[in-house]
PDB file of C-alpha atoms in Angstrom:
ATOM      1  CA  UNK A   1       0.000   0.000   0.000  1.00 52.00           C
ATOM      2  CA  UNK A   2       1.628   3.677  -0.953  1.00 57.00           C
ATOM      3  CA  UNK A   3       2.002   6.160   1.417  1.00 58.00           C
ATOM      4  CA  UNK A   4      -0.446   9.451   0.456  1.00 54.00           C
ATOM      5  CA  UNK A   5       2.018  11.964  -0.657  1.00 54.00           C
ATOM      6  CA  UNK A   6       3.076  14.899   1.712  1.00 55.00           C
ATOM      7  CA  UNK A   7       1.604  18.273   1.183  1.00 61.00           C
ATOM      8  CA  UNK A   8       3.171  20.983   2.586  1.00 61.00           C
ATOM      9  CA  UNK A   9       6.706  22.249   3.944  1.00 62.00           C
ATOM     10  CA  UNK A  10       8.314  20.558   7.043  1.00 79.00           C
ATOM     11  CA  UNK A  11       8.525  22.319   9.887  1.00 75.00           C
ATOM     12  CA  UNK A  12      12.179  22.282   9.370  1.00 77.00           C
ATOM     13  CA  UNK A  13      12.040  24.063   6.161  1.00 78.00           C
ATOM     14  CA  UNK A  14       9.017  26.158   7.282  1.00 73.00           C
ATOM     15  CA  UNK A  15      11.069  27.884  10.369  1.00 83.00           C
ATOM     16  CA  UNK A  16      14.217  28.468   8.088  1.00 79.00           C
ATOM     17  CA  UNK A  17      11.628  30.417   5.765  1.00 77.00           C
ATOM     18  CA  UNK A  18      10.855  32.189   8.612  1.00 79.00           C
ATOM     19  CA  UNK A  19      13.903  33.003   9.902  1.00 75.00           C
ATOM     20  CA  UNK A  20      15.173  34.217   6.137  1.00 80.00           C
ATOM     21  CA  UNK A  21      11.891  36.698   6.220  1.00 76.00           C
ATOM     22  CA  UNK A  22      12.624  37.602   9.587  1.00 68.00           C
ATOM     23  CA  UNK A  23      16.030  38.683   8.694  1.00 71.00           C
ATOM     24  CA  UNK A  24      15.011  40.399   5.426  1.00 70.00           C
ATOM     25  CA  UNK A  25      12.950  42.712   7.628  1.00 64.00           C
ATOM     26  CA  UNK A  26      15.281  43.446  10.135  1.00 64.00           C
ATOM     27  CA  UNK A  27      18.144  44.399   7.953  1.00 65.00           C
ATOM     28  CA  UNK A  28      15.190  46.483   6.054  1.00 56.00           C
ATOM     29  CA  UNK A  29      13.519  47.920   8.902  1.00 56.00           C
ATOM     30  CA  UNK A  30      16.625  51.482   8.729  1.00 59.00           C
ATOM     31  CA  UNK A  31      15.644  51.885   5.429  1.00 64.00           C
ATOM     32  CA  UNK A  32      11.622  51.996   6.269  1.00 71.00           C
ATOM     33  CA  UNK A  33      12.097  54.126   8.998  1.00 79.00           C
ATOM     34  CA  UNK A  34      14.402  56.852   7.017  1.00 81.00           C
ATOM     35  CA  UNK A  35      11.638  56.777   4.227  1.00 85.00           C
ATOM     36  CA  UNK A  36       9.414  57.912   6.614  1.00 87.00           C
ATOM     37  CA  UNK A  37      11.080  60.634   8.165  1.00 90.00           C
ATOM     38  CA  UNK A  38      11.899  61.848   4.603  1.00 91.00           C
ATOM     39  CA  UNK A  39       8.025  61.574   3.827  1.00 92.00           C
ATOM     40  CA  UNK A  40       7.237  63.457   6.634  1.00 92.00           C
ATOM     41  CA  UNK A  41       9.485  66.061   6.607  1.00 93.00           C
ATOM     42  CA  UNK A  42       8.688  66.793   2.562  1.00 93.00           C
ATOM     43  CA  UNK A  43       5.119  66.909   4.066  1.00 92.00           C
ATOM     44  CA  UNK A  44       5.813  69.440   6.154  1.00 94.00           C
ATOM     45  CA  UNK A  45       8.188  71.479   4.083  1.00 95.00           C
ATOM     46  CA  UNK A  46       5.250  71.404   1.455  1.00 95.00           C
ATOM     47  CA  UNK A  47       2.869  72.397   3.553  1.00 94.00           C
ATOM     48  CA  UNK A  48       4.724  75.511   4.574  1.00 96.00           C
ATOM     49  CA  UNK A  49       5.759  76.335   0.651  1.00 97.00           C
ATOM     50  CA  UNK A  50       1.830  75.954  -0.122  1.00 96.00           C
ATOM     51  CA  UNK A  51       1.028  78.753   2.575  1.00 97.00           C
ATOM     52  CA  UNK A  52       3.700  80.632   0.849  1.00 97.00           C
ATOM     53  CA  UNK A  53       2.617  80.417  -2.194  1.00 97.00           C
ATOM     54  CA  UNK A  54      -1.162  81.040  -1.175  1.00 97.00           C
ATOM     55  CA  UNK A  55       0.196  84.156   0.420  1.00 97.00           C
ATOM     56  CA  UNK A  56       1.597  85.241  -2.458  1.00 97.00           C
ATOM     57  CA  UNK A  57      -1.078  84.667  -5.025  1.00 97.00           C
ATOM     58  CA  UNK A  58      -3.651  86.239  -3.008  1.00 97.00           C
ATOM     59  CA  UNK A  59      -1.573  89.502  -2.968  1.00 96.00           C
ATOM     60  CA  UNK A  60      -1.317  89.449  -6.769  1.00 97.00           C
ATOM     61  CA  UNK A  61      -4.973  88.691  -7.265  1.00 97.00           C
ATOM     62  CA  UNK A  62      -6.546  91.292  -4.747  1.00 96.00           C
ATOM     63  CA  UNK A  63      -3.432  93.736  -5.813  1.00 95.00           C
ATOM     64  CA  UNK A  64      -3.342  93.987  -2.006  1.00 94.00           C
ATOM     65  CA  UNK A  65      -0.780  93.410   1.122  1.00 94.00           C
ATOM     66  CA  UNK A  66      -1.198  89.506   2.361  1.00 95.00           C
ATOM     67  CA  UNK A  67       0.605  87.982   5.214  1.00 95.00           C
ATOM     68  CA  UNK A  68       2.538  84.946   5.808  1.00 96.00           C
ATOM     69  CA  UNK A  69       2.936  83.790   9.337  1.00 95.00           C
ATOM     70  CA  UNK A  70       4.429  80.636  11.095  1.00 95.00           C
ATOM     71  CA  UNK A  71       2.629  80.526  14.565  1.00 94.00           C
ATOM     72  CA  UNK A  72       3.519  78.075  17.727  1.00 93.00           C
ATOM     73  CA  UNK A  73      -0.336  77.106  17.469  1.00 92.00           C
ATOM     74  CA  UNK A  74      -4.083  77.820  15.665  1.00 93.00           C
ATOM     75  CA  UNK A  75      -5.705  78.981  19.106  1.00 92.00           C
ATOM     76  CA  UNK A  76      -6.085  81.928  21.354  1.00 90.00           C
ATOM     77  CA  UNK A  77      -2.901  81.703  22.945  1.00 92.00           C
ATOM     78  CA  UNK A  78      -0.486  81.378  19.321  1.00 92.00           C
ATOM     79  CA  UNK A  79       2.528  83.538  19.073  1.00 94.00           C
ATOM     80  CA  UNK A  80       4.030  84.112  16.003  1.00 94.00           C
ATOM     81  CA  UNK A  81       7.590  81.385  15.897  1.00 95.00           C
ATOM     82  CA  UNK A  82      10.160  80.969  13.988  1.00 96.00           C
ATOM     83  CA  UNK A  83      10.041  77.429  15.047  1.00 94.00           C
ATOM     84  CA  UNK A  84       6.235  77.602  14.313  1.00 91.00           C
ATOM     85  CA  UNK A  85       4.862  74.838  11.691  1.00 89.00           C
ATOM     86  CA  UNK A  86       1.545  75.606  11.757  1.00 94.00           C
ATOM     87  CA  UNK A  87       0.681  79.111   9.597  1.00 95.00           C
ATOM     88  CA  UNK A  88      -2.255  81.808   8.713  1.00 95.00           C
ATOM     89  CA  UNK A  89      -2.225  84.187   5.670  1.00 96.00           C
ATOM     90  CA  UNK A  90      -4.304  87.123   6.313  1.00 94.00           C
ATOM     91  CA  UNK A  91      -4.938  90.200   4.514  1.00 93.00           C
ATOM     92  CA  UNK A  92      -2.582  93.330   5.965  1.00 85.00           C
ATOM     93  CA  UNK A  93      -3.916  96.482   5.249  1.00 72.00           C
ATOM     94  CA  UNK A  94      -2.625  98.355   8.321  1.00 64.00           C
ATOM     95  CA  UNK A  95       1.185  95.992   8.360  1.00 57.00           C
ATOM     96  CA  UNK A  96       1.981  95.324  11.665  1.00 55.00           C
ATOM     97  CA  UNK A  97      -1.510  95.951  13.010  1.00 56.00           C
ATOM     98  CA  UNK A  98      -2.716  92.518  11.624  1.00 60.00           C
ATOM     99  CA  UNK A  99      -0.345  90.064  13.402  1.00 74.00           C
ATOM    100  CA  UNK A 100      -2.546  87.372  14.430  1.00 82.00           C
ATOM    101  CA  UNK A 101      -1.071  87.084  17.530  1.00 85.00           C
ATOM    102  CA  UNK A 102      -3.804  85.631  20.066  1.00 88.00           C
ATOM    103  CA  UNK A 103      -6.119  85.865  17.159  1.00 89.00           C
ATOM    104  CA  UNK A 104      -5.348  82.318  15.282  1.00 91.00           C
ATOM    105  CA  UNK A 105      -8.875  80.778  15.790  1.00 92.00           C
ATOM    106  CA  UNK A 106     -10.829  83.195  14.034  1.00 92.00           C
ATOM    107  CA  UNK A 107     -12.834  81.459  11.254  1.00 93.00           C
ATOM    108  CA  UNK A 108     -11.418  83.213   8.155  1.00 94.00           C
ATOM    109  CA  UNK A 109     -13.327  86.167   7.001  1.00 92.00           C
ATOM    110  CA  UNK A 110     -11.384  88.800   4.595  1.00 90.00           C
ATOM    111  CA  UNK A 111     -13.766  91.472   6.221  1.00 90.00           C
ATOM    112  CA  UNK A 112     -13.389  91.907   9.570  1.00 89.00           C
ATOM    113  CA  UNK A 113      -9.810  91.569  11.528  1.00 86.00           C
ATOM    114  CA  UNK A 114      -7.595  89.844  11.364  1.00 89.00           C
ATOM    115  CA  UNK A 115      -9.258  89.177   7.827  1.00 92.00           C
ATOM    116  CA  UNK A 116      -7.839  85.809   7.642  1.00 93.00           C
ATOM    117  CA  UNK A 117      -7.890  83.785   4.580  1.00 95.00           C
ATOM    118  CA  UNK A 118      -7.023  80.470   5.552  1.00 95.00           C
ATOM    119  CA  UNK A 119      -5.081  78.374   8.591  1.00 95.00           C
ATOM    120  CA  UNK A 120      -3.273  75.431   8.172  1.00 94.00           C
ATOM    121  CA  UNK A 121      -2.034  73.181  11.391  1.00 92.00           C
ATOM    122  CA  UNK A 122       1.571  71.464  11.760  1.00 85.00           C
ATOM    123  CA  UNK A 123       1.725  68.385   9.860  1.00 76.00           C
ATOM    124  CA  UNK A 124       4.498  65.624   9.541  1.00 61.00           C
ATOM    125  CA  UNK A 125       3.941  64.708  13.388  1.00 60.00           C
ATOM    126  CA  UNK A 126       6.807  63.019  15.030  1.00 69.00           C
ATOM    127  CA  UNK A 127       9.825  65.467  16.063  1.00 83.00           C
ATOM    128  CA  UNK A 128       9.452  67.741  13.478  1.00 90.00           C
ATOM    129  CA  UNK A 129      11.767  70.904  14.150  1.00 93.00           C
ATOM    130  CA  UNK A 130      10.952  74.001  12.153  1.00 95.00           C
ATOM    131  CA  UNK A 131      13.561  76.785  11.600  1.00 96.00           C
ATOM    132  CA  UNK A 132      12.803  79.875   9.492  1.00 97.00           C
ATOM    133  CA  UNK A 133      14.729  83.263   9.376  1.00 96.00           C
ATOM    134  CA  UNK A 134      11.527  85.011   9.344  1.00 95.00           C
ATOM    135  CA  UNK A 135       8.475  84.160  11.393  1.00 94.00           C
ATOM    136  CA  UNK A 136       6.381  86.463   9.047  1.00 94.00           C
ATOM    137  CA  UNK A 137       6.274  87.207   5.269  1.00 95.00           C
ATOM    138  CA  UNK A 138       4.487  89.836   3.705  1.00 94.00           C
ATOM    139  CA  UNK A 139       3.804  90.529   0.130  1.00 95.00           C
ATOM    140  CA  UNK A 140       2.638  93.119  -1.990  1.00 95.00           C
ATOM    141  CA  UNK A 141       0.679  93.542  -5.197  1.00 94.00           C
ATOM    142  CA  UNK A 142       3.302  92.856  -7.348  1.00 95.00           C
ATOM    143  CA  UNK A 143       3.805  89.329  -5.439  1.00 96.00           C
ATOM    144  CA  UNK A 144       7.344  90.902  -3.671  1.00 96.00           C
ATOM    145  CA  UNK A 145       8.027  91.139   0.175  1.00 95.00           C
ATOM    146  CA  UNK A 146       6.794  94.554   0.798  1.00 91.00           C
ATOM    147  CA  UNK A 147       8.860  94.606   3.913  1.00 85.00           C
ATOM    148  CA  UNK A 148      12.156  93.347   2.286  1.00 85.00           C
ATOM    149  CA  UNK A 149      14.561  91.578   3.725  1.00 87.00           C
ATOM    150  CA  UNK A 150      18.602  91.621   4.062  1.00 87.00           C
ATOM    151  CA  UNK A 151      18.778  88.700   2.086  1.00 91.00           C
ATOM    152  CA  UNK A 152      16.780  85.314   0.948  1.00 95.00           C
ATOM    153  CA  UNK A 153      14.826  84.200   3.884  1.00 97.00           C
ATOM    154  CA  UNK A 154      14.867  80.395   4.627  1.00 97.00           C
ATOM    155  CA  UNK A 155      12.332  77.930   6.381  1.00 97.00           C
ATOM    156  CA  UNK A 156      14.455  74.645   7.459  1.00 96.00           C
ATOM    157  CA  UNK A 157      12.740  71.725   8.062  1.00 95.00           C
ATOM    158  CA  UNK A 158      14.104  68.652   9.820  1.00 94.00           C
ATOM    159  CA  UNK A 159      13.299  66.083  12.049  1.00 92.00           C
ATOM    160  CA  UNK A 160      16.087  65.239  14.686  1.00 91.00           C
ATOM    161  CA  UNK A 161      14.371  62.317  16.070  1.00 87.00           C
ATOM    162  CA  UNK A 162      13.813  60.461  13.163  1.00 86.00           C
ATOM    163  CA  UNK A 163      17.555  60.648  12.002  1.00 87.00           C
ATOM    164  CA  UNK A 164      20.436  63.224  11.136  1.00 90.00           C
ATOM    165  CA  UNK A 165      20.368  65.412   8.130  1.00 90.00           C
ATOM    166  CA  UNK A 166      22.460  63.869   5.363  1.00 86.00           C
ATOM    167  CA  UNK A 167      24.362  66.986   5.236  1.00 85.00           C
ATOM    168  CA  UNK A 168      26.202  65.873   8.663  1.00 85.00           C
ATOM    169  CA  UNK A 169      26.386  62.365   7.718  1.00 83.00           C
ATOM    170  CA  UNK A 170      22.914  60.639   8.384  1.00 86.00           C
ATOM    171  CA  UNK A 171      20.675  59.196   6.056  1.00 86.00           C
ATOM    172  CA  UNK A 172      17.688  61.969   6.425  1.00 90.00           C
ATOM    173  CA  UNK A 173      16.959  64.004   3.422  1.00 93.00           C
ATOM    174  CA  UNK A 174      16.485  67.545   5.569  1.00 94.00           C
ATOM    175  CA  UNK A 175      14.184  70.216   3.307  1.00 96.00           C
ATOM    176  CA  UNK A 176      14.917  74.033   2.707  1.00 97.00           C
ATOM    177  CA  UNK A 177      12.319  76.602   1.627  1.00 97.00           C
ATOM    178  CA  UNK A 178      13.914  79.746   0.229  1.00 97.00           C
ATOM    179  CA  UNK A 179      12.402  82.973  -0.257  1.00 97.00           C
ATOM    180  CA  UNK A 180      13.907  85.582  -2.448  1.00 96.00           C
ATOM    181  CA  UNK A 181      13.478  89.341  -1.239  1.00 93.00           C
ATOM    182  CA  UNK A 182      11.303  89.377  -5.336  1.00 94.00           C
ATOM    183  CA  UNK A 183       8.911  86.934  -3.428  1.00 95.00           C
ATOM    184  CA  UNK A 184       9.770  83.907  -5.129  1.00 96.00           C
ATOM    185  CA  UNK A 185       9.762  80.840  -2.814  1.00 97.00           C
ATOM    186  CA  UNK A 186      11.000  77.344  -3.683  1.00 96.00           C
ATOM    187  CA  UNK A 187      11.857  74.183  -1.680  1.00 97.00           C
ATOM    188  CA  UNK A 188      15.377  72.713  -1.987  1.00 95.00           C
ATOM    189  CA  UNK A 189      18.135  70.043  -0.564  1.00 94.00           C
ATOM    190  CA  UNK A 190      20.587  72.168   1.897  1.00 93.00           C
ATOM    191  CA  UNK A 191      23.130  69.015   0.911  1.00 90.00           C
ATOM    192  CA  UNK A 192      26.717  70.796   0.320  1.00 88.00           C
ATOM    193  CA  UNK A 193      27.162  67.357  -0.933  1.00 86.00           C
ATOM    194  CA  UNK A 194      25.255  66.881  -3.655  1.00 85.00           C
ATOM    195  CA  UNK A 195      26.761  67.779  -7.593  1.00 87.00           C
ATOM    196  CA  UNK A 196      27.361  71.030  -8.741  1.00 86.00           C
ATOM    197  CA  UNK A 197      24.353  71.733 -11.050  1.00 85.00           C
ATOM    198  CA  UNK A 198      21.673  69.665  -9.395  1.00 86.00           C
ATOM    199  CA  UNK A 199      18.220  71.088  -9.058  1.00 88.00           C
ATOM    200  CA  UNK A 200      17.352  70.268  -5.793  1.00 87.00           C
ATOM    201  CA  UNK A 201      20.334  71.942  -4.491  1.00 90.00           C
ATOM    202  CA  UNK A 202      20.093  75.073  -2.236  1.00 88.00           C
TER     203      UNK A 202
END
């Protein structure tokens, strides 16, 4: 009488497979967790340009003053910060008069003060450190800063605990937004290290 064939992997063979897939996802598991970090910090660093750029195309449009700020939050108690990620563009007739400082949970309403246009809260959560030049941006009609600056201001975006910046030797991709004093903004790499002529480059 003949034996029914076996169906099936041994156990044996079935915890070696294991072990292999195991293994595969260890060694993996740095590269994962850098993708991410890089995912969240472009996140971030686009959600800031988009503000930006927002800021800037409602100036052109309404041929009037609109402001860019990075607050520390989107309620009653937000101060405008450098290290802010979340940000409000409001309309700025009277400059300075129309910081939203303790104002940033007004529904927006481009008729009564602060005459806020839209809010946008931090995103990329996790240890995401925010460093701008420039806590507030404001352009004109012609879609230039109206209060101009020394030089280009920059927004750096990072995000410690996930990993350093490859620009000091980790394996983070670290984001820069830079914003000319003619009101153009763009994001770049901040990577001394990449070629001479690459686009990304800062």
């Amino acid at each position: 009488m003949k034996r029914p064939a076996s169906r099936g992997l041994p156990l044996v063979e079935l915890i070696v497979a294991m072990a292999i897939v195991a293994l595969l996802v260890l060694a993996a598991a740095p590269s994962f967790t850098a993708a991410i970090t890089n995912q969240r910090i472009r996140g971030t660093a686009e959600a800031v340009l988009s503000g930006i750029q927002l800021a800037r195309s409602e100036a052109v449009s309404r041929n009037a003053r609109v402001r860019f700020q990075l607050t520390s939050t989107l309620d009653g108690s937000c101060v405008l910060s450098t290290a802010g990620a979340n940000w409000v563009v409001n309309l700025d007739p009277n400059a300075k008069a129309n910081e939203v400082e303790g104002l940033c949970d007004r529904a927006p309403d481009d008729a009564n003060a602060p005459f806020i246009l839209q809010t946008r809260p931090a995103t990329g959560a996790g240890g995401m450190v925010v460093a701008a030049t420039q806590a507030s941006l404001v352009f004109n009609g012609l879609g230039r800063l109206a209060e101009v600056p020394a030089g280009n201001v920059a927004v750096d975006i990072s995000n410690p605990a996930g990993g350093a910046c490859a620009e000091t030797g980790g394996e983070v991709t670290c984001l820069r937004i830079v914003v000319s004093p003619l009101g153009q903004a763009r994001m770049c790499n901040p990577d001394p290290n990449l070629p001479a002529g690459d686009p990304r480059i800062c």
